[in-house]
Amino acid sequence: MNLQDELNKAGGFKNLEHLAKQVVEGFISGMHKSPFHGFSAEFAEHKIYNQGESTRHIDWKLFAKTDKLYTKRYDDETNLRCHIILDNSSSMHYPEIKDFAIDNLNKIAFSALAAASLMHILKKQRDAVGLSIYSDAFDFYSSEKGSERHHQMLLAQLSNAALSKPKNKQTETYQYLHQIAEKIHRRSLIFVFTDMFQTTTDEVKLFEALRHLKHNKHEVVLFHVFDRSKELTFDFDNKPKRFIDVETGEHINLYSEQVKDNYEALVSDYFNELRVKCGQNRIKYVEADINKNFDAILTSYMLERQKFI
């Protein structure tokens, strides 16, 4: 059974890889002259093949025409290793959406598509990418590889996460970040996609885990994924509503205007505190509002890549 085909039939992302290409191509076309050198390992020129070199980049089509061995040389080739970490707890599946599109995403779908877009760029540059997914358990882990088969497997896992319907799944993010940190031995660029909503754990433990990710000279980027209009500014009409905690099942009935000002102040303080603590720990903090495009994610990648290499 082809898992990716089955996921495509199930609804949601009809073709995650195609959507990721659209995101990346749209981003590139939106730039004028890019200041980001080394963004893609584009073909530069041929050079004569020397005996003993790897045969990986031999241009066999040119060999068929000339009967001589030439290899393709690329601009700014690197051996970057990247590991993507995805929070798949119940809160990441807000709001509930049946059919995903680039302009119709919840937090987990936004994160999955952003991750797939990063993977598309990494694939073009022949870099190695790994993936971890966690919820109330360590759902998936794969170390960094660069093969096409590996790439397709990771796409299938991202699609699966976006289409899953976890109910009342809380998470202790810090536990899984510690476990992932122990598994990544070679220096890597690490991206974390999470809404940073915790039910029991204090921030001290969470930032200890994020600091752990930085050991072995890793670079860490935290993509804070949230719905600004609902989760920050509490933009609901003033009709009586039942607000349900999707991770605990607890609920409260109220009019939004009764709590809007206090809610926004408290959440803003929390978000600002996250930003400050990330800065103190030399972790790149990036706001990832699901109502906006993916430019912040892709720009952050390009900037961090330059620093990394």
Protein backbone atom coordinates (compact mmCIF):
# COMPACT_ATOMS: atom_id res chain seq x y z
CA MET A 1 0.00 0.00 0.00
CA ASN A 2 1.27 3.46 -0.89
CA LEU A 3 0.71 5.49 2.27
CA GLN A 4 0.97 8.84 0.49
CA ASP A 5 -1.67 7.81 -2.06
CA GLU A 6 -3.99 6.65 0.69
CA LEU A 7 -3.57 9.90 2.57
CA ASN A 8 -4.29 11.88 -0.57
CA LYS A 9 -7.52 9.94 -1.08
CA ALA A 10 -8.55 10.57 2.52
CA GLY A 11 -8.97 14.31 2.01
CA GLY A 12 -7.09 17.20 3.54
CA PHE A 13 -3.85 17.72 1.64
CA LYS A 14 -4.43 16.42 -1.87
CA ASN A 15 -0.74 16.71 -2.66
CA LEU A 16 1.50 18.12 0.06
CA GLU A 17 4.60 18.07 -2.13
CA HIS A 18 2.85 20.08 -4.86
CA LEU A 19 1.60 22.65 -2.33
CA ALA A 20 5.11 22.96 -0.88
CA LYS A 21 6.50 23.68 -4.35
CA GLN A 22 3.86 26.37 -4.82
CA VAL A 23 4.84 28.00 -1.54
CA VAL A 24 8.55 28.02 -2.38
CA GLU A 25 8.12 29.14 -6.00
CA GLY A 26 5.73 31.89 -4.92
CA PHE A 27 8.24 33.08 -2.36
CA ILE A 28 11.11 33.11 -4.85
CA SER A 29 9.09 34.90 -7.52
CA GLY A 30 8.11 37.51 -4.94
CA MET A 31 11.72 38.45 -4.35
CA HIS A 32 13.65 40.80 -6.59
CA LYS A 33 17.39 40.28 -6.66
CA SER A 34 17.90 37.92 -3.76
CA PRO A 35 20.50 38.93 -1.16
CA PHE A 36 20.64 35.31 -0.01
CA HIS A 37 23.58 33.71 -1.77
CA GLY A 38 23.68 29.95 -1.61
CA PHE A 39 19.89 29.70 -1.36
CA SER A 40 19.80 27.01 -4.01
CA ALA A 41 22.59 24.84 -5.30
CA GLU A 42 22.14 25.69 -8.96
CA PHE A 43 24.21 24.13 -11.72
CA ALA A 44 27.23 26.28 -12.54
CA GLU A 45 29.46 24.50 -15.05
CA HIS A 46 31.02 21.23 -16.17
CA LYS A 47 34.50 20.10 -15.23
CA ILE A 48 36.52 17.13 -16.43
CA TYR A 49 36.04 14.04 -14.30
CA ASN A 50 39.20 12.96 -12.47
CA GLN A 51 39.70 9.30 -11.69
CA GLY A 52 38.92 8.55 -8.05
CA GLU A 53 36.27 11.26 -7.69
CA SER A 54 32.70 10.40 -6.79
CA THR A 55 30.61 9.44 -9.80
CA ARG A 56 27.53 11.02 -8.22
CA HIS A 57 27.56 14.16 -10.37
CA ILE A 58 28.74 12.73 -13.70
CA ASP A 59 26.64 14.13 -16.55
CA TRP A 60 25.76 10.91 -18.37
CA LYS A 61 23.79 12.70 -21.07
CA LEU A 62 26.87 14.71 -21.98
CA PHE A 63 28.93 11.50 -21.89
CA ALA A 64 26.55 9.94 -24.44
CA LYS A 65 27.14 12.89 -26.77
CA THR A 66 30.90 13.40 -26.31
CA ASP A 67 32.15 10.03 -25.04
CA LYS A 68 34.00 11.98 -22.31
CA LEU A 69 33.31 12.09 -18.60
CA TYR A 70 32.36 15.46 -17.12
CA THR A 71 30.89 16.24 -13.72
CA LYS A 72 28.45 18.99 -12.89
CA ARG A 73 29.72 21.63 -10.48
CA TYR A 74 27.17 23.51 -8.40
CA ASP A 75 27.25 26.88 -6.71
CA ASP A 76 27.42 26.96 -2.95
CA GLU A 77 27.08 23.26 -2.30
CA THR A 78 26.96 22.51 1.41
CA ASN A 79 26.38 19.53 3.65
CA LEU A 80 23.78 21.10 5.89
CA ARG A 81 21.90 18.81 8.26
CA CYS A 82 18.45 19.94 9.35
CA HIS A 83 16.04 18.42 11.87
CA ILE A 84 12.37 19.48 11.98
CA ILE A 85 10.35 19.00 15.16
CA LEU A 86 6.54 19.09 15.02
CA ASP A 87 4.13 19.41 17.95
CA ASN A 88 1.07 17.27 17.19
CA SER A 89 -0.91 17.82 20.40
CA SER A 90 -4.65 18.51 20.26
CA SER A 91 -4.26 22.29 20.49
CA MET A 92 -2.28 22.28 17.23
CA HIS A 93 -5.41 21.08 15.40
CA TYR A 94 -7.26 24.34 16.05
CA PRO A 95 -9.34 25.48 14.27
CA GLU A 96 -11.04 22.38 12.88
CA ILE A 97 -10.78 22.27 9.07
CA LYS A 98 -11.94 19.59 6.64
CA ASP A 99 -10.14 20.42 3.40
CA PHE A 100 -6.79 22.17 3.53
CA ALA A 101 -5.53 24.72 1.03
CA ILE A 102 -2.72 27.25 1.14
CA ASP A 103 -5.16 29.92 2.34
CA ASN A 104 -7.21 27.62 4.58
CA LEU A 105 -5.05 26.05 7.29
CA ASN A 106 -5.13 25.28 10.97
CA LYS A 107 -1.99 25.26 13.11
CA ILE A 108 -0.92 21.68 12.39
CA ALA A 109 -1.58 22.02 8.65
CA PHE A 110 0.29 25.33 8.51
CA SER A 111 3.23 23.71 10.29
CA ALA A 112 3.18 20.61 8.08
CA LEU A 113 3.12 22.68 4.89
CA ALA A 114 5.83 25.02 6.20
CA ALA A 115 7.97 21.98 7.07
CA ALA A 116 7.34 20.46 3.62
CA SER A 117 8.38 23.75 2.00
CA LEU A 118 11.64 23.78 3.96
CA MET A 119 12.18 20.16 2.94
CA HIS A 120 11.65 21.10 -0.70
CA ILE A 121 14.46 23.65 -0.49
CA LEU A 122 16.72 21.26 1.41
CA LYS A 123 16.08 18.59 -1.22
CA LYS A 124 17.07 20.99 -4.03
CA GLN A 125 20.32 21.64 -2.21
CA ARG A 126 20.90 17.94 -1.51
CA ASP A 127 20.96 18.56 2.23
CA ALA A 128 19.98 15.96 4.81
CA VAL A 129 16.75 16.39 6.76
CA GLY A 130 15.28 14.52 9.74
CA LEU A 131 11.87 14.73 11.41
CA SER A 132 10.40 14.27 14.87
CA ILE A 133 6.68 14.37 15.71
CA TYR A 134 5.32 14.23 19.25
CA SER A 135 1.98 14.57 21.06
CA ASP A 136 1.32 12.74 24.31
CA ALA A 137 3.86 10.21 23.02
CA PHE A 138 6.92 10.21 20.78
CA ASP A 139 4.96 9.58 17.57
CA PHE A 140 7.76 9.53 15.01
CA TYR A 141 11.50 10.00 14.68
CA SER A 142 13.81 9.77 11.70
CA SER A 143 17.43 10.83 11.54
CA GLU A 144 18.78 13.13 8.82
CA LYS A 145 19.03 11.69 5.32
CA GLY A 146 18.90 13.09 1.80
CA SER A 147 17.44 10.36 -0.38
CA GLU A 148 14.24 10.70 -2.42
CA ARG A 149 12.71 7.71 -0.64
CA HIS A 150 13.40 9.34 2.72
CA HIS A 151 11.93 12.63 1.49
CA GLN A 152 8.69 10.92 0.43
CA MET A 153 8.46 9.08 3.75
CA LEU A 154 8.73 12.35 5.67
CA LEU A 155 6.06 13.95 3.47
CA ALA A 156 3.76 11.04 4.26
CA GLN A 157 4.36 11.50 7.99
CA LEU A 158 3.62 15.23 7.77
CA SER A 159 0.39 14.53 5.88
CA ASN A 160 -0.57 11.89 8.41
CA ALA A 161 -0.01 14.31 11.30
CA ALA A 162 -2.13 17.01 9.66
CA LEU A 163 -4.97 14.60 8.93
CA SER A 164 -4.96 12.94 12.35
CA LYS A 165 -7.66 13.86 14.86
CA PRO A 166 -6.03 13.64 18.28
CA LYS A 167 -8.62 14.09 21.04
CA ASN A 168 -7.63 15.43 24.45
CA LYS A 169 -3.96 14.87 23.70
CA GLN A 170 -1.86 16.96 26.02
CA THR A 171 1.89 17.11 25.72
CA GLU A 172 4.90 17.61 27.89
CA THR A 173 7.02 19.22 25.19
CA TYR A 174 10.12 19.39 27.34
CA GLN A 175 10.27 15.57 27.69
CA TYR A 176 10.39 14.98 23.95
CA LEU A 177 12.78 17.85 23.25
CA HIS A 178 15.24 16.26 25.69
CA GLN A 179 14.87 12.90 23.94
CA ILE A 180 15.32 14.44 20.50
CA ALA A 181 18.38 16.39 21.67
CA GLU A 182 20.02 13.14 22.78
CA LYS A 183 19.46 11.62 19.33
CA ILE A 184 21.00 14.44 17.23
CA HIS A 185 24.75 14.00 17.42
CA ARG A 186 26.10 15.92 14.44
CA ARG A 187 25.79 19.68 14.26
CA SER A 188 22.40 20.56 12.78
CA LEU A 189 19.97 23.37 12.11
CA ILE A 190 16.87 22.57 14.19
CA PHE A 191 13.38 23.94 13.51
CA VAL A 192 10.64 23.55 16.14
CA PHE A 193 6.97 24.08 15.20
CA THR A 194 4.74 24.44 18.28
CA ASP A 195 2.01 26.70 19.66
CA MET A 196 3.80 26.75 23.05
CA PHE A 197 0.55 26.04 24.88
CA GLN A 198 1.26 23.86 27.90
CA THR A 199 -1.23 22.65 30.51
CA THR A 200 1.04 21.64 33.38
CA THR A 201 4.70 22.33 32.67
CA ASP A 202 6.33 25.56 33.78
CA GLU A 203 8.45 27.52 31.32
CA VAL A 204 11.65 26.77 33.22
CA LYS A 205 11.57 23.09 32.21
CA LEU A 206 10.59 23.99 28.66
CA PHE A 207 13.51 26.36 28.17
CA GLU A 208 15.91 23.92 29.78
CA ALA A 209 14.85 21.48 27.05
CA LEU A 210 15.25 24.10 24.32
CA ARG A 211 18.73 24.88 25.65
CA HIS A 212 19.47 21.16 25.52
CA LEU A 213 18.68 21.25 21.79
CA LYS A 214 21.48 23.78 21.37
CA HIS A 215 24.19 21.43 22.65
CA ASN A 216 26.82 20.27 20.13
CA LYS A 217 26.64 23.74 18.56
CA HIS A 218 23.20 23.20 17.01
CA GLU A 219 21.28 26.28 15.87
CA VAL A 220 17.64 26.33 17.02
CA VAL A 221 14.73 28.23 15.47
CA LEU A 222 11.39 28.24 17.32
CA PHE A 223 8.43 28.84 15.03
CA HIS A 224 5.66 29.93 17.39
CA VAL A 225 2.53 28.85 15.53
CA PHE A 226 -0.76 30.53 16.48
CA ASP A 227 -3.97 32.05 15.15
CA ARG A 228 -3.51 35.73 15.92
CA SER A 229 -7.15 36.73 15.46
CA LYS A 230 -8.51 34.06 17.81
CA GLU A 231 -5.70 33.09 20.16
CA LEU A 232 -4.12 36.50 20.70
CA THR A 233 -6.72 39.20 20.09
CA PHE A 234 -9.72 36.96 20.99
CA ASP A 235 -11.71 38.19 17.99
CA PHE A 236 -15.10 36.53 18.53
CA ASP A 237 -18.55 38.05 18.19
CA ASN A 238 -20.24 38.85 21.48
CA LYS A 239 -22.72 36.01 21.48
CA PRO A 240 -22.78 33.48 24.31
CA LYS A 241 -20.31 30.70 23.52
CA ARG A 242 -18.87 27.60 25.09
CA PHE A 243 -15.07 27.65 24.94
CA ILE A 244 -13.56 24.19 25.24
CA ASP A 245 -9.96 23.31 26.08
CA VAL A 246 -9.18 20.77 23.35
CA GLU A 247 -6.42 19.18 25.41
CA THR A 248 -8.26 18.71 28.72
CA GLY A 249 -11.91 18.83 27.67
CA GLU A 250 -12.68 21.51 30.25
CA HIS A 251 -15.08 24.24 29.16
CA ILE A 252 -16.46 27.61 30.16
CA ASN A 253 -19.54 29.53 28.98
CA LEU A 254 -19.18 33.28 28.51
CA TYR A 255 -19.54 36.37 26.34
CA SER A 256 -16.22 37.16 24.65
CA GLU A 257 -16.32 40.87 25.51
CA GLN A 258 -16.40 40.01 29.22
CA VAL A 259 -12.84 38.68 29.10
CA LYS A 260 -11.37 40.06 25.85
CA ASP A 261 -9.20 42.84 27.35
CA ASN A 262 -7.82 40.77 30.22
CA TYR A 263 -7.28 37.75 27.96
CA GLU A 264 -5.37 39.75 25.35
CA ALA A 265 -3.18 41.39 28.00
CA LEU A 266 -2.27 38.08 29.63
CA VAL A 267 -1.56 36.27 26.35
CA SER A 268 0.47 39.23 25.03
CA ASP A 269 2.58 39.18 28.19
CA TYR A 270 3.16 35.45 27.76
CA PHE A 271 4.15 35.81 24.10
CA ASN A 272 6.52 38.67 24.95
CA GLU A 273 8.07 36.59 27.70
CA LEU A 274 8.65 33.76 25.25
CA ARG A 275 10.34 36.16 22.84
CA VAL A 276 12.62 37.56 25.57
CA LYS A 277 13.59 34.12 26.93
CA CYS A 278 14.40 32.88 23.45
CA GLY A 279 16.68 35.88 22.99
CA GLN A 280 18.37 35.23 26.31
CA ASN A 281 19.02 31.63 25.30
CA ARG A 282 20.16 32.51 21.76
CA ILE A 283 17.19 30.75 20.23
CA LYS A 284 15.70 32.39 17.15
CA TYR A 285 12.04 33.20 17.86
CA VAL A 286 9.75 33.58 14.84
CA GLU A 287 6.05 34.44 14.98
CA ALA A 288 4.14 32.12 12.66
CA ASP A 289 0.59 33.44 12.33
CA ILE A 290 -1.43 30.89 10.37
CA ASN A 291 -3.42 33.71 8.74
CA LYS A 292 -0.31 35.02 6.99
CA ASN A 293 1.88 33.56 4.24
CA PHE A 294 5.05 31.53 4.69
CA ASP A 295 7.54 34.32 4.01
CA ALA A 296 8.63 34.60 7.66
CA ILE A 297 9.43 30.89 7.79
CA LEU A 298 11.38 30.78 4.52
CA THR A 299 13.22 34.04 5.18
CA SER A 300 14.24 32.78 8.63
CA TYR A 301 15.57 29.59 7.06
CA MET A 302 17.67 31.50 4.56
CA LEU A 303 19.12 33.81 7.22
CA GLU A 304 19.90 30.95 9.60
CA ARG A 305 21.48 28.92 6.82
CA GLN A 306 23.90 31.71 6.06
CA LYS A 307 24.89 31.93 9.74
CA PHE A 308 25.10 28.16 10.04
CA ILE A 309 27.58 27.59 7.25
